[in-house]
Every structure is written in C-alpha cells, then in structure tokens.
mmCIF file of C-alpha atoms and ligand atoms in Angstrom:
data_model
loop_
_atom_site.group_PDB
_atom_site.id
_atom_site.type_symbol
_atom_site.label_atom_id
_atom_site.label_comp_id
_atom_site.label_asym_id
_atom_site.label_seq_id
_atom_site.Cartn_x
_atom_site.Cartn_y
_atom_site.Cartn_z
ATOM 1 C CA MET Z 1 -38.312 220.357 -133.438
ATOM 2 C CA LYS Z 2 -35.956 218.013 -131.641
ATOM 3 C CA CYS Z 3 -32.204 218.118 -132.068
ATOM 4 C CA PRO Z 4 -31.393 214.787 -133.771
ATOM 5 C CA VAL Z 5 -28.009 214.603 -132.078
ATOM 6 C CA CYS Z 6 -28.780 215.231 -128.399
ATOM 7 C CA GLY Z 7 -32.592 215.192 -128.390
ATOM 8 C CA ALA Z 8 -32.950 218.657 -126.867
ATOM 9 C CA GLU Z 9 -36.030 220.665 -127.773
ATOM 10 C CA VAL Z 10 -34.926 223.496 -130.050
ATOM 11 C CA GLU Z 11 -36.678 226.372 -131.739
ATOM 12 C CA GLU Z 12 -37.895 225.775 -135.281
ATOM 13 C CA SER Z 13 -35.926 228.753 -136.590
ATOM 14 C CA ALA Z 14 -32.698 228.014 -134.711
ATOM 15 C CA ARG Z 15 -29.618 227.418 -136.853
ATOM 16 C CA PHE Z 16 -27.644 225.631 -134.161
ATOM 17 C CA CYS Z 17 -28.617 223.459 -131.219
ATOM 18 C CA PRO Z 18 -27.940 225.530 -128.068
ATOM 19 C CA LYS Z 19 -27.092 222.382 -126.119
ATOM 20 C CA CYS Z 20 -24.718 220.405 -128.335
ATOM 21 C CA GLY Z 21 -23.953 222.888 -131.105
ATOM 22 C CA ALA Z 22 -25.131 220.657 -133.962
ATOM 23 C CA SER Z 23 -25.980 222.493 -137.159
ATOM 24 C CA LEU Z 24 -29.735 222.343 -137.603
ATOM 25 C CA GLU Z 25 -29.344 223.868 -141.040
ATOM 26 C CA LEU Z 26 -27.559 220.679 -141.970
ATOM 27 C CA VAL Z 27 -30.297 218.562 -140.439
ATOM 28 C CA ARG Z 28 -32.984 220.256 -142.530
ATOM 29 C CA ASN Z 29 -31.027 219.805 -145.748
ATOM 30 C CA PHE Z 30 -29.894 216.289 -144.950
ATOM 31 C CA ILE Z 31 -30.175 213.884 -147.896
ATOM 32 C CA VAL Z 32 -31.171 210.240 -147.492
ATOM 33 C CA SER Z 33 -30.952 208.263 -150.706
ATOM 34 C CA THR Z 34 -31.282 204.619 -151.671
ATOM 35 C CA THR Z 35 -29.084 205.197 -154.707
ATOM 36 C CA PRO Z 36 -25.267 205.039 -154.418
ATOM 37 C CA SER Z 37 -24.937 208.587 -155.755
ATOM 38 C CA ILE Z 38 -26.956 211.797 -155.563
ATOM 39 C CA PRO Z 39 -27.756 213.598 -158.815
ATOM 40 C CA GLY Z 40 -26.121 217.041 -158.828
ATOM 41 C CA TYR Z 41 -23.821 216.193 -155.929
ATOM 42 C CA ARG Z 42 -20.307 214.908 -155.683
ATOM 43 C CA ILE Z 43 -19.312 212.649 -152.814
ATOM 44 C CA LYS Z 44 -16.353 214.287 -151.164
ATOM 45 C CA LYS Z 45 -15.765 211.855 -148.360
ATOM 46 C CA VAL Z 46 -17.099 208.512 -147.169
ATOM 47 C CA LEU Z 47 -17.391 208.407 -143.383
ATOM 48 C CA GLY Z 48 -18.593 204.870 -142.866
ATOM 49 C CA ILE Z 49 -21.611 202.658 -142.500
ATOM 50 C CA VAL Z 50 -24.447 203.796 -140.247
ATOM 51 C CA THR Z 51 -27.343 201.729 -138.968
ATOM 52 C CA GLY Z 52 -30.571 202.501 -137.180
ATOM 53 C CA VAL Z 53 -32.903 199.890 -135.771
ATOM 54 C CA SER Z 54 -36.447 199.915 -134.546
ATOM 55 C CA PRO Z 55 -37.676 196.754 -132.874
ATOM 56 C CA ARG Z 56 -41.348 195.856 -132.696
ATOM 57 C CA THR Z 57 -42.871 192.939 -130.892
ATOM 58 C CA ARG Z 58 -44.774 190.603 -133.114
ATOM 59 C CA GLY Z 59 -47.627 190.752 -130.653
ATOM 60 C CA VAL Z 60 -48.319 194.380 -131.514
ATOM 61 C CA LEU Z 61 -48.122 193.737 -135.253
ATOM 62 C CA GLY Z 62 -50.131 190.545 -134.987
ATOM 63 C CA ARG Z 63 -52.976 192.296 -133.185
ATOM 64 C CA PHE Z 64 -53.040 194.915 -135.911
ATOM 65 C CA ILE Z 65 -53.280 192.332 -138.653
ATOM 66 C CA ALA Z 66 -55.923 190.250 -136.904
ATOM 67 C CA GLY Z 67 -58.116 193.174 -135.889
ATOM 68 C CA PHE Z 68 -58.059 194.984 -139.169
ATOM 69 C CA GLU Z 69 -58.306 192.057 -141.511
ATOM 70 C CA THR Z 70 -61.612 191.177 -139.966
ATOM 71 C CA MET Z 71 -62.872 194.742 -140.195
ATOM 72 C CA PHE Z 72 -61.900 195.556 -143.754
ATOM 73 C CA GLY Z 73 -61.654 192.142 -145.313
ATOM 74 C CA GLY Z 74 -57.936 191.995 -145.923
ATOM 75 C CA GLU Z 75 -57.008 195.643 -145.934
ATOM 76 C CA VAL Z 76 -54.237 196.191 -143.423
ATOM 77 C CA LYS Z 77 -53.703 199.944 -143.369
ATOM 78 C CA ALA Z 78 -52.968 200.099 -139.656
ATOM 79 C CA PHE Z 79 -50.320 197.458 -140.077
ATOM 80 C CA THR Z 80 -48.780 199.387 -142.959
ATOM 81 C CA ARG Z 81 -48.808 202.541 -140.830
ATOM 82 C CA GLU Z 82 -47.120 200.746 -137.964
ATOM 83 C CA ILE Z 83 -44.392 199.408 -140.269
ATOM 84 C CA GLU Z 84 -43.934 202.851 -141.800
ATOM 85 C CA LYS Z 85 -43.619 204.393 -138.353
ATOM 86 C CA ALA Z 86 -40.981 201.815 -137.454
ATOM 87 C CA ARG Z 87 -39.131 202.468 -140.726
ATOM 88 C CA ASN Z 88 -39.125 206.220 -140.163
ATOM 89 C CA GLU Z 89 -37.843 205.660 -136.651
ATOM 90 C CA ALA Z 90 -35.023 203.457 -137.991
ATOM 91 C CA ILE Z 91 -34.144 206.095 -140.606
ATOM 92 C CA GLU Z 92 -34.167 208.896 -138.018
ATOM 93 C CA ARG Z 93 -31.847 206.902 -135.740
ATOM 94 C CA MET Z 94 -29.508 206.179 -138.641
ATOM 95 C CA LYS Z 95 -29.552 209.882 -139.541
ATOM 96 C CA SER Z 96 -28.611 210.900 -135.991
ATOM 97 C CA LYS Z 97 -25.545 208.677 -136.155
ATOM 98 C CA ALA Z 98 -24.530 210.053 -139.542
ATOM 99 C CA ILE Z 99 -24.912 213.632 -138.307
ATOM 100 C CA ALA Z 100 -22.798 212.827 -135.269
ATOM 101 C CA LEU Z 101 -20.090 211.633 -137.694
ATOM 102 C CA GLY Z 102 -20.264 214.941 -139.525
ATOM 103 C CA ALA Z 103 -22.077 213.657 -142.610
ATOM 104 C CA ASN Z 104 -24.599 215.678 -144.590
ATOM 105 C CA ALA Z 105 -26.014 212.742 -146.544
ATOM 106 C CA ILE Z 106 -26.555 208.989 -146.456
ATOM 107 C CA VAL Z 107 -26.418 207.032 -149.689
ATOM 108 C CA GLY Z 108 -27.154 203.418 -150.596
ATOM 109 C CA VAL Z 109 -29.808 203.137 -147.907
ATOM 110 C CA ASP Z 110 -31.235 199.679 -147.436
ATOM 111 C CA LEU Z 111 -34.267 198.947 -145.309
ATOM 112 C CA GLU Z 112 -34.697 195.500 -143.890
ATOM 113 C CA THR Z 113 -37.295 193.754 -141.823
ATOM 114 C CA SER Z 114 -36.054 190.715 -140.021
ATOM 115 C CA ASP Z 115 -37.455 188.339 -137.501
ATOM 116 C CA LEU Z 116 -35.185 187.733 -134.537
ATOM 117 C CA GLY Z 117 -36.517 184.191 -134.471
ATOM 118 C CA LEU Z 118 -36.333 181.541 -131.750
ATOM 119 C CA GLY Z 119 -39.769 182.502 -130.545
ATOM 120 C CA SER Z 120 -38.604 185.939 -129.421
ATOM 121 C CA GLY Z 121 -41.639 187.512 -131.043
ATOM 122 C CA ILE Z 122 -39.557 190.521 -132.044
ATOM 123 C CA VAL Z 123 -39.474 191.968 -135.526
ATOM 124 C CA LEU Z 124 -36.537 194.215 -136.217
ATOM 125 C CA ILE Z 125 -36.798 196.987 -138.771
ATOM 126 C CA SER Z 126 -33.362 198.277 -139.660
ATOM 127 C CA ALA Z 127 -31.977 200.929 -141.957
ATOM 128 C CA THR Z 128 -28.378 200.763 -143.140
ATOM 129 C CA GLY Z 129 -26.529 203.210 -145.340
ATOM 130 C CA THR Z 130 -23.227 204.910 -146.015
ATOM 131 C CA ALA Z 131 -22.680 208.254 -144.318
ATOM 132 C CA VAL Z 132 -20.981 210.708 -146.647
ATOM 133 C CA ILE Z 133 -20.097 214.325 -147.091
ATOM 134 C CA ALA Z 134 -21.613 215.441 -150.374
ATOM 135 C CA GLU Z 135 -21.222 218.794 -152.047
ATOM 136 C CA PRO Z 136 -23.133 220.329 -154.941
ATOM 137 C CA GLU Z 137 -21.378 219.890 -158.295
HETATM 138 ZN ZN1 ZN O 1 -28.315 219.053 -129.757
#
C-alpha cells in the first residue's frame, strides 16, 4: 500500500510509515462519513474543514458518453466508472489532508461535481468534510 501522507510505498503489514512516521493503523481504521456524527463514537475534537479535488477534462468524459451510448443504447457504465474513480481520488486526497492534521475521521462529507465553466472544459469533482478526532463511546 501507499502511505497516504507522504506517498511512500510501505509494507502491507507495517504499523508506521518508515519515511514520515504516519500511523498506518490509523489509516486502515479511518472513518469517512456523510453524516455529522458516527454511531458509537464521540467527537472529541474538531480539527477543521478538509477538501480534496479531482479535476477531469470534459473531453475525456464526453468521449466516454458518446462512445458508450452508441454501443449500449444509453447505458453509460464507463462514464459512471470514471466519475467514481474521480470521486474516490477526491476522497483519498481529502483523507490525506485530514490524516496530516491528526484526524482519525471525517464527518459531514459532501461530494460535489462542478463545471469550471467559461469553456474551460474542466469538470471538478470535490469532496469536502470536517476532520475530527473521534473516540469509541
Ligand atoms: Zn509516509
């Protein structure tokens, strides 16, 4: 696996990143939730808002839609996959920031897809949430 803080390649069983010292135990148990609270947990500290973005050019998405709509008559699985990939990327980036802040969870996560407009042809997928330290009740 990759250390989410510094990006170094670390062993699957490692408890700490040998390069930056981040707790990988924490990374594996990290909670990402769209709800403002986590059942069974108490929020001990709010560390702040974290955001992760993943830009995609509309050209890439457009080609997906065009190509696959013709093939499957309206089914756009490849497009869905591409959006999901972008969303996961945005979430992972947001997580890295939260971990760097010392959080072990992100609550109130909101995913947004926005068009940068003005003919830029860029679609921005962003994830925003509140980084917190949560502990089991
Ligand atoms: Zn690291």
